[in-house]
CSV table of C-alpha atoms in Angstrom, one decimal:
chain,number,residue,atom,x,y,z
A,1,MET,CA,-23.2,-17.6,31.7
A,2,SER,CA,-22.3,-20.8,31.7
A,3,PRO,CA,-18.6,-21.7,33.5
A,4,PHE,CA,-16.1,-21.2,30.8
A,5,SER,CA,-15.5,-24.9,29.8
A,6,ARG,CA,-11.8,-26.7,28.8
A,7,ARG,CA,-12.7,-25.8,25.1
A,8,GLY,CA,-13.7,-22.5,25.1
A,9,PHE,CA,-10.5,-22.0,26.9
A,10,LEU,CA,-8.5,-24.2,24.2
A,11,ALA,CA,-10.3,-22.6,21.4
A,12,ALA,CA,-9.5,-19.1,23.0
A,13,SER,CA,-5.4,-20.0,23.5
A,14,ALA,CA,-5.8,-20.9,19.5
A,15,ALA,CA,-7.4,-18.0,18.5
A,16,THR,CA,-5.1,-16.0,20.4
A,17,ALA,CA,-2.1,-17.2,19.1
A,18,ALA,CA,-3.1,-16.9,15.7
A,19,SER,CA,-4.6,-13.4,16.0
A,20,LEU,CA,-1.0,-12.6,16.9
A,21,MET,CA,0.6,-14.4,14.1
A,22,LEU,CA,-2.0,-13.4,10.7
A,23,PRO,CA,-1.6,-9.8,10.6
A,24,ALA,CA,2.0,-9.5,10.8
A,25,ARG,CA,2.0,-11.8,7.8
A,26,VAL,CA,-0.3,-10.4,5.6
A,27,ARG,CA,-0.2,-7.0,6.6
A,28,ALA,CA,3.1,-7.1,4.9
A,29,GLN,CA,2.0,-7.7,1.6
A,30,SER,CA,0.1,-5.7,-0.7
A,31,GLY,CA,-3.2,-5.7,-3.2
A,32,ARG,CA,-5.1,-6.9,-0.5
A,33,MET,CA,-8.7,-6.7,-0.6
A,34,SER,CA,-11.8,-5.4,1.1
A,35,LEU,CA,-14.5,-7.3,2.8
A,36,THR,CA,-17.6,-5.8,4.6
A,37,ALA,CA,-20.2,-7.2,6.3
A,38,THR,CA,-23.0,-5.1,6.0
A,39,THR,CA,-27.0,-4.1,6.0
A,40,ARG,CA,-28.6,-3.8,2.8
A,41,SER,CA,-32.2,-3.4,1.5
A,42,ILE,CA,-33.6,-5.2,-1.0
A,43,ASP,CA,-37.1,-5.4,-3.2
A,44,VAL,CA,-38.6,-8.2,-2.9
A,45,ARG,CA,-42.4,-7.9,-4.9
A,46,GLY,CA,-42.7,-4.2,-4.0
A,47,LYS,CA,-42.0,-4.7,-1.0
A,48,ALA,CA,-38.6,-3.1,0.5
A,49,ALA,CA,-36.9,-6.0,3.0
A,50,THR,CA,-33.8,-5.4,4.3
A,51,VAL,CA,-30.8,-8.5,4.5
A,52,TRP,CA,-27.3,-8.7,5.1
A,53,GLY,CA,-24.2,-8.9,2.6
A,54,LEU,CA,-21.0,-9.7,1.6
A,55,LEU,CA,-19.3,-6.3,0.2
A,56,ASP,CA,-15.8,-5.6,-1.7
A,57,GLY,CA,-14.3,-2.4,-1.3
A,58,ALA,CA,-16.7,-1.0,-4.5
A,59,GLY,CA,-20.1,-1.6,-2.7
A,60,ARG,CA,-20.3,-5.0,-5.3
A,61,SER,CA,-21.5,-8.8,-3.3
A,62,GLY,CA,-18.6,-11.0,-3.4
A,63,LEU,CA,-15.2,-11.1,-4.8
A,64,VAL,CA,-13.3,-12.3,-8.6
A,65,LEU,CA,-10.1,-13.5,-8.2
A,66,ASP,CA,-7.3,-13.5,-11.0
A,67,PRO,CA,-5.7,-16.8,-12.1
A,68,GLY,CA,-2.9,-17.1,-9.2
A,69,GLN,CA,-4.3,-13.9,-7.0
A,70,ALA,CA,-3.6,-15.1,-3.2
A,71,PHE,CA,-6.8,-14.8,-1.0
A,72,ALA,CA,-5.9,-11.8,0.8
A,73,VAL,CA,-8.5,-10.1,2.4
A,74,ASP,CA,-9.8,-8.1,5.2
A,75,LEU,CA,-12.7,-8.6,6.4
A,76,ALA,CA,-14.9,-6.6,8.7
A,77,ASN,CA,-18.2,-6.4,10.3
A,78,THR,CA,-20.0,-3.4,11.1
A,79,LEU,CA,-23.1,-5.1,11.9
A,80,ALA,CA,-25.1,-4.9,15.6
A,81,GLU,CA,-24.5,-8.6,15.9
A,82,PRO,CA,-20.8,-11.0,15.8
A,83,THR,CA,-20.8,-13.0,13.0
A,84,ILE,CA,-18.2,-15.4,10.9
A,85,ILE,CA,-17.5,-16.4,7.3
A,86,HIS,CA,-16.9,-19.9,5.9
A,87,TRP,CA,-14.8,-19.5,2.5
A,88,HIS,CA,-16.9,-22.8,1.0
A,89,GLY,CA,-14.8,-24.5,-1.5
A,90,GLN,CA,-11.5,-22.9,-0.5
A,91,ILE,CA,-8.8,-24.7,2.1
A,92,PRO,CA,-7.7,-22.3,4.1
A,93,PRO,CA,-5.8,-23.1,7.9
A,94,ASN,CA,-8.1,-24.6,9.8
A,95,ALA,CA,-8.3,-21.0,12.1
A,96,GLN,CA,-9.4,-19.3,9.1
A,97,ASP,CA,-12.1,-21.1,7.9
A,98,GLY,CA,-15.0,-19.7,9.4
A,99,VAL,CA,-16.4,-22.1,11.8
A,100,PRO,CA,-17.3,-20.7,15.3
A,101,ASP,CA,-15.0,-21.3,18.0
A,102,LEU,CA,-13.6,-23.7,15.5
A,103,PRO,CA,-11.1,-22.4,16.5
A,104,MET,CA,-11.2,-18.9,16.2
A,105,PRO,CA,-15.0,-16.9,18.2
A,106,VAL,CA,-17.0,-14.8,16.2
A,107,LEU,CA,-16.0,-11.2,14.8
A,108,GLN,CA,-17.1,-8.9,17.6
A,109,PRO,CA,-19.3,-5.8,15.7
A,110,GLY,CA,-16.5,-3.6,15.1
A,111,GLU,CA,-14.1,-6.0,14.7
A,112,ASN,CA,-11.8,-6.6,11.7
A,113,ARG,CA,-9.7,-9.9,10.8
A,114,ALA,CA,-7.1,-10.7,8.3
A,115,TYR,CA,-7.1,-13.5,6.0
A,116,ASP,CA,-4.6,-14.6,3.5
A,117,PHE,CA,-4.0,-18.3,2.3
A,118,ALA,CA,-4.2,-20.1,-1.7
A,119,ALA,CA,-7.3,-19.2,-3.3
A,120,ARG,CA,-8.7,-22.9,-5.4
A,121,PRO,CA,-9.8,-22.3,-8.7
A,122,GLY,CA,-13.4,-22.4,-9.6
A,123,THR,CA,-16.5,-21.3,-8.8
A,124,HIS,CA,-17.2,-21.1,-4.8
A,125,TRP,CA,-19.1,-18.8,-2.2
A,126,MET,CA,-18.6,-17.4,0.9
A,127,HIS,CA,-20.9,-17.2,4.5
A,128,ALA,CA,-21.8,-17.0,7.7
A,129,HIS,CA,-21.7,-20.4,9.6
A,130,ILE,CA,-24.5,-19.3,12.1
A,131,PRO,CA,-28.2,-20.8,10.8
A,132,ALA,CA,-30.3,-17.4,11.8
A,133,HIS,CA,-27.3,-15.5,9.6
A,134,GLU,CA,-27.5,-17.4,6.7
A,135,MET,CA,-31.7,-16.4,6.3
A,136,MET,CA,-30.0,-12.9,6.6
A,137,LEU,CA,-28.6,-13.1,3.1
A,138,LEU,CA,-24.9,-13.1,4.8
A,139,ALA,CA,-23.7,-14.3,2.1
A,140,ALA,CA,-21.9,-14.1,-1.9
A,141,PRO,CA,-20.0,-15.8,-4.3
A,142,LEU,CA,-16.3,-16.3,-4.4
A,143,VAL,CA,-14.7,-16.7,-8.2
A,144,VAL,CA,-11.3,-17.5,-8.9
A,145,ARG,CA,-10.7,-17.3,-12.4
A,146,ARG,CA,-8.6,-20.3,-13.9
A,147,PRO,CA,-6.1,-19.3,-17.1
A,148,GLU,CA,-8.6,-20.7,-19.3
A,149,ASP,CA,-11.2,-18.2,-18.0
A,150,VAL,CA,-9.5,-15.4,-19.0
A,151,ALA,CA,-8.4,-16.9,-22.8
A,152,ALA,CA,-12.4,-18.0,-23.3
A,153,ASP,CA,-14.4,-16.3,-25.6
A,154,ARG,CA,-16.9,-16.3,-23.1
A,155,GLN,CA,-19.3,-14.2,-21.1
A,156,GLU,CA,-19.1,-15.4,-17.5
A,157,VAL,CA,-22.9,-14.7,-15.4
A,158,THR,CA,-23.0,-15.9,-11.8
A,159,LEU,CA,-27.0,-17.1,-11.1
A,160,PHE,CA,-27.0,-16.9,-7.2
A,161,LEU,CA,-29.6,-17.7,-5.5
A,162,HIS,CA,-31.3,-18.3,-2.3
A,163,ASP,CA,-34.4,-19.1,-0.3
A,164,PHE,CA,-35.6,-16.1,1.6
A,165,SER,CA,-38.6,-15.2,4.2
A,166,PHE,CA,-39.8,-11.7,5.3
A,167,LYS,CA,-39.8,-13.2,8.5
A,168,PRO,CA,-37.0,-12.8,11.4
A,169,PRO,CA,-34.6,-15.8,11.4
A,170,ALA,CA,-35.6,-17.0,14.8
A,171,GLU,CA,-38.9,-17.1,14.3
A,172,VAL,CA,-38.7,-19.0,10.9
A,173,LEU,CA,-36.3,-21.4,12.8
A,174,ALA,CA,-38.5,-21.7,16.2
A,175,GLU,CA,-41.3,-23.3,13.5
A,176,ILE,CA,-38.9,-25.5,12.4
A,177,THR,CA,-37.6,-26.6,15.0
A,178,GLY,CA,-40.5,-26.4,17.2
A,179,GLY,CA,-39.8,-24.2,19.4
A,180,ALA,CA,-36.0,-24.9,20.4
A,181,SER,CA,-33.6,-22.2,21.1
A,182,MET,CA,-30.6,-21.9,18.5
A,183,ALA,CA,-28.6,-20.6,21.4
A,184,GLY,CA,-24.8,-22.6,21.8
A,185,MET,CA,-26.2,-24.7,19.1
A,186,ASP,CA,-23.6,-25.6,16.3
A,187,HIS,CA,-24.5,-24.7,12.4
A,188,GLY,CA,-26.4,-27.8,11.1
A,189,GLN,CA,-27.4,-28.7,14.8
A,190,MET,CA,-30.8,-27.0,13.9
A,191,GLY,CA,-32.6,-27.9,17.6
A,192,GLN,CA,-34.4,-31.4,19.3
A,193,GLY,CA,-37.8,-30.0,20.3
A,194,GLY,CA,-41.8,-31.4,19.5
A,195,MET,CA,-42.4,-29.8,15.9
A,196,ASP,CA,-45.1,-26.8,15.3
A,197,HIS,CA,-46.7,-27.6,12.1
A,198,SER,CA,-47.3,-24.0,11.2
A,199,GLY,CA,-45.6,-22.7,8.0
A,200,MET,CA,-44.2,-25.9,7.4
A,201,ASP,CA,-44.6,-28.1,4.5
A,202,MET,CA,-45.9,-31.0,6.3
A,203,GLY,CA,-49.0,-32.3,5.2
A,204,ALA,CA,-49.1,-31.7,1.5
A,205,MET,CA,-47.8,-35.8,0.7
A,206,GLY,CA,-48.7,-36.7,-2.5
A,207,GLN,CA,-48.3,-33.1,-3.8
A,208,GLY,CA,-44.6,-33.0,-4.0
A,209,ASP,CA,-43.2,-32.1,-0.6
A,210,MET,CA,-43.5,-35.8,0.3
A,211,MET,CA,-42.6,-39.0,-2.0
A,212,ALA,CA,-42.1,-41.9,-1.4
A,213,MET,CA,-38.6,-43.3,-2.7
A,214,PRO,CA,-37.2,-46.5,-4.9
A,215,GLY,CA,-35.7,-49.4,-2.3
A,216,MET,CA,-37.3,-47.8,0.3
A,217,ASP,CA,-40.4,-50.0,1.0
A,218,GLY,CA,-43.0,-46.9,-0.4
A,219,MET,CA,-42.1,-44.9,2.9
A,220,ALA,CA,-42.1,-41.1,2.1
A,221,MET,CA,-39.3,-39.1,2.5
A,222,ASP,CA,-39.6,-35.4,3.0
A,223,LEU,CA,-38.4,-32.4,0.3
A,224,ASN,CA,-39.1,-29.2,1.9
A,225,ASP,CA,-39.3,-28.2,5.7
A,226,TYR,CA,-40.4,-25.1,5.0
A,227,ASN,CA,-42.7,-22.6,2.3
A,228,PHE,CA,-40.2,-19.5,2.1
A,229,ASP,CA,-42.1,-16.3,1.1
A,230,ALA,CA,-39.6,-15.6,-2.0
A,231,TYR,CA,-36.4,-17.8,-3.9
A,232,LEU,CA,-34.2,-15.0,-5.0
A,233,ALA,CA,-31.8,-15.2,-8.5
A,234,ASN,CA,-29.1,-12.4,-7.8
A,235,ASP,CA,-31.5,-11.3,-5.6
A,236,ARG,CA,-35.0,-10.2,-7.6
A,237,THR,CA,-38.0,-12.8,-7.9
A,238,LEU,CA,-39.4,-13.6,-11.3
A,239,ASP,CA,-41.9,-10.1,-11.5
A,240,ASP,CA,-38.6,-7.9,-12.1
A,241,PRO,CA,-35.6,-10.6,-12.8
A,242,GLU,CA,-32.3,-9.0,-13.8
A,243,VAL,CA,-32.1,-9.3,-17.8
A,244,VAL,CA,-28.6,-10.1,-18.6
A,245,GLN,CA,-27.5,-8.6,-21.8
A,246,VAL,CA,-25.7,-11.2,-24.1
A,247,ASP,CA,-23.9,-11.6,-27.7
A,248,LYS,CA,-25.6,-13.0,-30.7
A,249,GLY,CA,-24.0,-16.0,-31.3
A,250,GLY,CA,-21.7,-16.1,-28.0
A,251,ARG,CA,-20.7,-18.2,-25.4
A,252,ILE,CA,-21.7,-17.7,-22.3
A,253,LEU,CA,-21.0,-19.8,-18.4
A,254,VAL,CA,-23.3,-19.6,-16.1
A,255,ARG,CA,-21.8,-20.3,-12.2
A,256,VAL,CA,-24.7,-21.3,-10.6
A,257,ILE,CA,-24.1,-21.0,-6.2
A,258,ASN,CA,-26.6,-22.7,-4.0
A,259,ALA,CA,-26.9,-20.3,-1.4
A,260,ALA,CA,-30.3,-21.5,-0.2
A,261,ALA,CA,-30.4,-22.6,3.4
A,262,ALA,CA,-33.0,-25.4,2.5
A,263,THR,CA,-33.9,-25.8,-1.0
A,264,VAL,CA,-32.5,-28.0,-3.8
A,265,PHE,CA,-33.0,-26.8,-7.4
A,266,TRP,CA,-33.0,-27.8,-11.0
A,267,ILE,CA,-31.6,-25.3,-12.9
A,268,ASP,CA,-33.4,-24.8,-16.6
A,269,THR,CA,-31.5,-23.8,-19.2
A,270,GLY,CA,-34.7,-23.9,-21.8
A,271,ALA,CA,-34.4,-23.9,-25.1
A,272,LEU,CA,-30.5,-23.4,-24.6
A,273,PRO,CA,-28.5,-27.1,-24.8
A,274,GLY,CA,-26.1,-26.3,-21.6
A,275,ARG,CA,-23.5,-28.8,-20.9
A,276,LEU,CA,-22.2,-29.1,-17.6
A,277,VAL,CA,-18.7,-28.2,-16.6
A,278,ALA,CA,-18.0,-27.9,-13.2
A,279,VAL,CA,-19.0,-29.1,-10.3
A,280,ASP,CA,-18.3,-27.4,-6.4
A,281,GLY,CA,-15.2,-25.9,-8.6
A,282,GLU,CA,-13.8,-29.0,-10.5
A,283,PRO,CA,-13.3,-29.3,-13.5
A,284,VAL,CA,-15.4,-32.1,-15.5
A,285,ARG,CA,-15.7,-33.9,-18.6
A,286,PRO,CA,-18.5,-32.0,-20.4
A,287,LEU,CA,-22.2,-33.4,-19.8
A,288,PRO,CA,-24.4,-32.1,-22.0
A,289,GLY,CA,-28.5,-31.5,-21.0
A,290,ASN,CA,-31.0,-28.6,-20.2
A,291,ARG,CA,-31.9,-29.8,-16.5
A,292,PHE,CA,-29.5,-30.5,-13.5
A,293,GLY,CA,-30.0,-30.2,-10.1
A,294,VAL,CA,-28.2,-27.8,-7.3
A,295,ALA,CA,-28.0,-28.8,-3.6
A,296,MET,CA,-27.8,-26.7,-0.7
A,297,GLY,CA,-24.2,-25.2,-1.1
A,298,GLN,CA,-23.7,-27.3,-4.4
A,299,ARG,CA,-22.4,-25.0,-7.8
A,300,LEU,CA,-22.6,-25.7,-11.2
A,301,ASP,CA,-21.0,-24.1,-14.3
A,302,ILE,CA,-22.9,-24.5,-17.5
A,303,GLU,CA,-21.7,-22.9,-19.8
A,304,LEU,CA,-24.6,-22.0,-22.8
A,305,ASP,CA,-24.5,-21.2,-26.5
A,306,VAL,CA,-26.2,-18.0,-28.2
A,307,PRO,CA,-27.8,-18.9,-30.8
A,308,GLY,CA,-27.1,-16.5,-33.8
A,309,GLU,CA,-30.7,-15.0,-34.7
A,310,GLY,CA,-30.1,-14.0,-30.9
A,311,GLY,CA,-33.0,-14.0,-28.0
A,312,ALA,CA,-34.2,-14.0,-24.8
A,313,PHE,CA,-33.3,-16.7,-23.1
A,314,PRO,CA,-35.1,-17.6,-19.7
A,315,ILE,CA,-32.3,-19.8,-17.3
A,316,LEU,CA,-34.7,-21.1,-14.3
A,317,ALA,CA,-34.6,-22.5,-10.9
A,318,LEU,CA,-37.5,-24.5,-10.1
A,319,ARG,CA,-37.8,-25.2,-6.7
A,320,GLU,CA,-38.1,-29.2,-6.1
A,321,GLY,CA,-41.1,-30.8,-5.3
A,322,ALA,CA,-43.1,-27.7,-5.4
A,323,LYS,CA,-43.9,-25.2,-8.1
A,324,GLU,CA,-41.8,-22.3,-7.0
A,325,ARG,CA,-39.3,-20.4,-9.6
A,326,THR,CA,-36.9,-18.0,-9.8
A,327,GLY,CA,-34.0,-17.0,-12.9
A,328,VAL,CA,-32.5,-14.7,-14.8
A,329,ILE,CA,-32.7,-13.6,-18.4
A,330,LEU,CA,-30.2,-13.8,-20.7
A,331,ALA,CA,-30.9,-11.7,-23.6
A,332,THR,CA,-29.7,-10.0,-27.0
A,333,PRO,CA,-29.7,-6.3,-27.7
A,334,GLY,CA,-32.9,-5.1,-28.9
A,335,ALA,CA,-35.2,-8.7,-28.0
A,336,ALA,CA,-38.9,-9.2,-26.4
A,337,VAL,CA,-38.7,-10.4,-22.6
A,338,THR,CA,-41.6,-11.4,-21.7
A,339,ARG,CA,-42.7,-11.9,-18.3
A,340,ILE,CA,-42.2,-15.3,-16.4
A,341,ALA,CA,-44.8,-16.3,-13.4
A,342,GLU,CA,-42.7,-18.0,-10.7
A,343,MET,CA,-45.3,-20.4,-10.3
A,344,SER,CA,-45.1,-23.7,-12.7
A,345,GLU,CA,-48.5,-25.3,-13.7
A,346,ALA,CA,-47.2,-28.2,-12.0
A,347,ASP,CA,-44.8,-29.6,-9.3
A,348,HIS,CA,-40.9,-29.9,-10.3
A,349,PRO,CA,-40.0,-33.5,-9.7
A,350,ALA,CA,-37.4,-34.6,-7.0
A,351,PHE,CA,-33.9,-34.4,-7.5
A,352,SER,CA,-31.4,-36.9,-7.1
A,353,GLY,CA,-33.7,-40.0,-6.7
A,354,ASP,CA,-31.4,-42.4,-9.2
A,355,LEU,CA,-27.8,-40.4,-8.3
A,356,ALA,CA,-27.9,-40.6,-11.8
A,357,GLN,CA,-26.9,-37.2,-12.8
A,358,GLU,CA,-24.0,-37.7,-9.9
A,359,GLY,CA,-22.8,-40.6,-11.9
A,360,ALA,CA,-22.6,-39.3,-14.6
A,361,LEU,CA,-19.8,-37.0,-13.7
A,362,ARG,CA,-16.7,-37.9,-15.0
A,363,ALA,CA,-13.9,-35.3,-13.3
A,364,VAL,CA,-11.1,-34.1,-16.0
A,365,SER,CA,-7.7,-34.9,-13.3
A,366,PRO,CA,-9.4,-37.5,-11.5
A,367,LEU,CA,-7.2,-38.6,-8.0
A,368,PRO,CA,-4.8,-42.0,-9.4
A,369,GLU,CA,-6.1,-44.9,-8.1
A,370,ARG,CA,-4.7,-45.7,-4.3
A,371,ALA,CA,-5.6,-48.1,-1.5
A,372,PRO,CA,-7.4,-46.2,1.0
A,373,ALA,CA,-6.4,-45.4,4.5
A,374,SER,CA,-9.5,-46.1,6.1
A,375,GLN,CA,-12.8,-46.6,5.2
A,376,PRO,CA,-15.3,-45.3,7.4
A,377,MET,CA,-19.0,-45.5,7.5
A,378,LEU,CA,-21.4,-42.5,8.6
A,379,MET,CA,-24.5,-43.6,9.0
A,380,LEU,CA,-27.2,-40.3,9.0
A,381,GLY,CA,-30.4,-40.4,10.8
A,382,GLY,CA,-32.6,-38.3,12.5
A,383,THR,CA,-36.8,-37.7,12.3
A,384,MET,CA,-38.4,-33.7,11.7
A,385,MET,CA,-40.2,-34.4,14.7
A,386,PRO,CA,-39.0,-34.3,17.1
A,387,TYR,CA,-36.6,-32.1,15.0
A,388,VAL,CA,-33.0,-33.9,16.0
A,389,TRP,CA,-30.5,-35.0,13.1
A,390,THR,CA,-27.6,-37.8,14.7
A,391,ILE,CA,-24.1,-39.2,12.4
A,392,ASN,CA,-24.1,-43.2,13.9
A,393,GLY,CA,-26.5,-42.0,16.0
A,394,GLN,CA,-25.1,-38.7,17.2
A,395,THR,CA,-26.0,-35.2,17.9
A,396,TRP,CA,-23.4,-32.5,17.6
A,397,GLY,CA,-21.4,-32.7,21.2
A,398,SER,CA,-21.2,-37.1,22.0
A,399,HIS,CA,-20.5,-37.4,18.3
A,400,VAL,CA,-17.1,-39.4,17.8
A,401,PRO,CA,-14.8,-37.5,15.2
A,402,VAL,CA,-13.4,-39.5,11.7
A,403,THR,CA,-9.4,-39.4,12.0
A,404,ALA,CA,-7.3,-39.0,9.8
A,405,LYS,CA,-3.5,-38.6,9.1
A,406,SER,CA,-2.1,-35.5,7.1
A,407,GLY,CA,-1.7,-37.0,3.7
A,408,ASP,CA,-3.9,-40.4,4.0
A,409,ARG,CA,-6.3,-41.6,1.6
A,410,VAL,CA,-9.9,-42.1,3.6
A,411,GLU,CA,-13.3,-43.3,1.3
A,412,ILE,CA,-15.8,-42.1,3.7
A,413,MET,CA,-19.8,-44.3,2.9
A,414,PHE,CA,-22.1,-41.9,4.4
A,415,HIS,CA,-25.4,-44.1,4.3
A,416,ASN,CA,-28.7,-41.9,4.5
A,417,MET,CA,-31.0,-43.5,6.9
A,418,SER,CA,-33.4,-40.6,7.5
A,419,MET,CA,-36.5,-39.2,4.9
A,420,MET,CA,-34.9,-36.0,4.1
A,421,ALA,CA,-31.7,-35.2,2.0
A,422,HIS,CA,-28.4,-34.1,3.6
A,423,PRO,CA,-26.3,-32.4,1.3
A,424,MET,CA,-22.6,-33.3,3.0
A,425,HIS,CA,-19.4,-30.7,2.6
A,426,LEU,CA,-16.5,-31.7,3.7
A,427,HIS,CA,-14.9,-28.3,5.0
A,428,GLY,CA,-10.6,-28.8,4.5
A,429,HIS,CA,-11.0,-31.1,1.4
A,430,ALA,CA,-10.3,-31.0,-1.9
A,431,GLU,CA,-12.3,-33.8,-2.6
A,432,SER,CA,-15.4,-32.9,-1.0
A,433,VAL,CA,-19.6,-33.7,-1.0
A,434,ALA,CA,-22.0,-32.1,-1.9
A,435,LEU,CA,-25.3,-33.5,-3.4
A,436,ALA,CA,-28.7,-34.0,-2.2
A,437,LEU,CA,-28.3,-37.9,-0.4
A,438,ARG,CA,-31.9,-39.0,-0.3
A,439,PRO,CA,-33.1,-41.9,1.9
A,440,GLY,CA,-32.1,-44.3,1.5
A,441,GLN,CA,-28.8,-43.5,-0.9
A,442,VAL,CA,-25.6,-44.4,-0.2
A,443,VAL,CA,-22.4,-42.2,-1.6
A,444,LEU,CA,-18.5,-42.5,-1.4
A,445,ALA,CA,-16.3,-39.8,-1.0
A,446,ARG,CA,-13.1,-39.6,-1.1
A,447,SER,CA,-10.4,-37.1,0.3
A,448,CYS,CA,-7.1,-37.0,0.3
A,449,GLY,CA,-5.0,-34.8,2.0
A,450,GLY,CA,-5.2,-32.4,4.9
A,451,LEU,CA,-6.0,-33.7,8.5
A,452,CYS,CA,-10.3,-34.2,8.8
A,453,ASP,CA,-11.3,-30.6,10.4
A,454,GLY,CA,-15.2,-30.5,10.7
A,455,ALA,CA,-17.7,-31.6,8.4
A,456,SER,CA,-21.2,-29.6,8.1
C-alpha cells in the first residue's frame, strides 16, 4: 500500500465536502432519473458476451432528456468493481465531472451517487473514465433534446459505435502497452513498456494501417493500434444488424456517437444524401455529403430524407485504414433487406488527412470575436515503441497545467508531432475539440467560460 499522498488527501477532502453538499440539494427535487452501472449480455456473431452498461430505470441503455430538463440523476454501481462515469459533452460542477480523484473518488460497488446540473442540449454520451471499463462497453448515449427537435417533423435514430474484443480488457491493454501495468495510470496514459506486437496493426505497411501524410516528408503514420474482434453498431454486427423502420418520404435525424476505444470511422449514408447539422452537440450550418468522418468521442447529427418510394438504406460505419464495417439499416415497411458483408473489398481511407471536413464547418452561433487572454501551444508527441505519449514532452504526473482565469478567452494550438492521430476533448468547456488530429497537423481550439479543469 503506497503512502497517503497530499493529492489523495486533497481529493478525499474535496470529495467528502461535495458528498455532504450534493445530496441535500438534489434530494429536495422531484422527477429524478435513475442510472445503473451493471452487467448485461450481448450476442456477437452468435457468441454470447458479458459486457457492462449504463441502464435507465426502464432498463434501456442511456438517457434522453426533454428540452429544459435538468440533469438530476441518481447513479448506482451494481458492478463488482469500483468505477466512475464522465458526462461527455456536459459541463457539470468539477466535483461531478467523473474523472477518478479529480476530485471525486471512484464509486464503490453498491454505492450510489447523486448528480444535479443544468444539461447542455445536443447529442452527447456518458462513459467510464477508466480504460479497461470503456473496453467493457461501460458507456451509453446521453441525448438532450432541443425545442426544435420536438417541433421538427422527423424521426430520431441513434447510432452508437463500439470496438469490441472477446479478450479481457487487461489482456488487450497488455498487448497494446507491451505488458505495462495499468494500475495507478490515469485515463489516456496507456503505459510506458516495450511493445508486444501480437494482435496489433503494426506490420501492414502499405495495407492501410500505416499511411504517409502530406507535409511529413513521406513518414508513415499509425492509423490503428489494435485489431478488435468486432465493430458494433447499437451492440450488433452486420451479420445481424438493427433494422429501424422508417416512413416513406420521411425525414430522419441520425445521432452518431463514436464510443469506440481506439477506432475512427467514416459514416457512409449510401444512397441517402445527408446533411451534417451538428457536431459534438453544437449546431452547424448544414454541410451536404454522404460520407463524414467521426473520431473517438465525437458526435455527428446527420439529417436524411427517405425517398417517397421507400426501400432499405444501410447507414454504415467504416473503420479507417481497414476493411471492417458495421452499421444499421433504415427500412420502410415491406422493403427487402439484403445482407451486407462485414468487410469491404478495399481499405477505407484515412480520415482528416487534410482537415477538409473540419475546415468546412461553420457554427450556427459562433463565439463573438474577442482578443484571447492567452494562446498556449501544446506539442503532442509519443511513440508506439515504447508506448509513451506526451504533451510538451511530459507524461501525466510531470505535466505543466494550462492555467486560465474564469471568463478568459483562451486559444489553444495543438500541434501533433507524433505518428498517430490524437482526438482531443476539453473537459468543462462548451467549445471542445474531438477530431482526429493527424501527424504534423495543427489545429486551434477556442474556449471561453469556466476554469481549465482537465483534458483527455
